[in-house]
Amino acid sequence: MPASKAQQRAVNKYMAANYDRINLTMPKGRREVIKAHAEATGESVNGFINRAIAEAMERDREGGTRIE
């Protein structure tokens, strides 16, 4: 059963209050490569991207990269 308009508004309001959005641009075809990799590791694309960012930030901190 599709969500009602009221339910959609409630979800949109919750998302706006609790999450930030980033528009990511990449070359054509890259999205499908990322999607396949995420599925192979049992993750969503969003989950994979968030994990990759967190791991890169941790490596940068441990490696002494200057972060301003």
Short mmCIF file of C-alpha atoms in Angstrom, two decimals:
data_model
loop_
_atom_site.label_atom_id
_atom_site.label_comp_id
_atom_site.label_asym_id
_atom_site.label_seq_id
_atom_site.Cartn_x
_atom_site.Cartn_y
_atom_site.Cartn_z
CA MET A 1 0.00 0.00 0.00
CA PRO A 2 1.46 3.41 -0.95
CA ALA A 3 2.12 5.94 1.77
CA SER A 4 -0.50 8.63 2.29
CA LYS A 5 0.36 12.25 1.58
CA ALA A 6 0.31 12.96 5.32
CA GLN A 7 2.77 10.12 5.93
CA GLN A 8 5.04 11.39 3.16
CA ARG A 9 4.99 14.89 4.69
CA ALA A 10 5.83 13.45 8.11
CA VAL A 11 8.78 11.47 6.72
CA ASN A 12 10.05 14.53 4.81
CA LYS A 13 9.78 16.67 7.95
CA TYR A 14 11.67 14.07 10.00
CA MET A 15 14.41 13.75 7.36
CA ALA A 16 14.84 17.54 7.16
CA ALA A 17 15.13 17.82 10.94
CA ASN A 18 17.53 14.90 11.45
CA TYR A 19 19.72 14.55 8.36
CA ASP A 20 21.97 16.68 6.17
CA ARG A 21 22.01 16.08 2.43
CA ILE A 22 24.99 16.30 0.10
CA ASN A 23 24.63 16.33 -3.66
CA LEU A 24 27.39 14.13 -5.08
CA THR A 25 28.42 14.36 -8.73
CA MET A 26 30.50 11.68 -10.48
CA PRO A 27 31.26 10.50 -14.01
CA LYS A 28 28.60 8.47 -15.82
CA GLY A 29 28.75 4.79 -14.95
CA ARG A 30 30.51 5.28 -11.61
CA ARG A 31 27.24 5.09 -9.69
CA GLU A 32 26.58 1.55 -10.92
CA VAL A 33 30.11 0.47 -9.94
CA ILE A 34 29.59 1.88 -6.45
CA LYS A 35 26.14 0.30 -6.19
CA ALA A 36 27.50 -3.13 -7.18
CA HIS A 37 30.32 -2.84 -4.64
CA ALA A 38 27.93 -1.80 -1.87
CA GLU A 39 25.58 -4.69 -2.64
CA ALA A 40 28.49 -7.15 -2.68
CA THR A 41 29.41 -6.05 0.84
CA GLY A 42 25.79 -6.15 2.03
CA GLU A 43 25.44 -2.38 2.34
CA SER A 44 23.29 0.32 0.87
CA VAL A 45 25.01 2.90 -1.32
CA ASN A 46 24.41 5.50 1.39
CA GLY A 47 25.83 3.22 4.07
CA PHE A 48 28.88 2.42 1.97
CA ILE A 49 29.61 6.09 1.20
CA ASN A 50 29.22 7.05 4.87
CA ARG A 51 31.54 4.21 5.93
CA ALA A 52 34.13 5.14 3.29
CA ILE A 53 34.12 8.77 4.43
CA ALA A 54 34.41 7.80 8.12
CA GLU A 55 37.31 5.44 7.38
CA ALA A 56 39.14 8.05 5.30
CA MET A 57 38.71 10.65 8.03
CA GLU A 58 40.03 8.23 10.65
CA ARG A 59 43.09 7.41 8.48
CA ASP A 60 43.74 11.12 8.03
CA ARG A 61 43.60 11.71 11.80
CA GLU A 62 45.87 8.74 12.55
CA GLY A 63 48.30 9.71 9.82
CA GLY A 64 48.82 13.17 11.21
CA THR A 65 47.18 14.94 8.29
CA ARG A 66 46.61 18.54 9.24
CA ILE A 67 42.87 19.18 9.46
CA GLU A 68 41.67 22.72 9.90
#
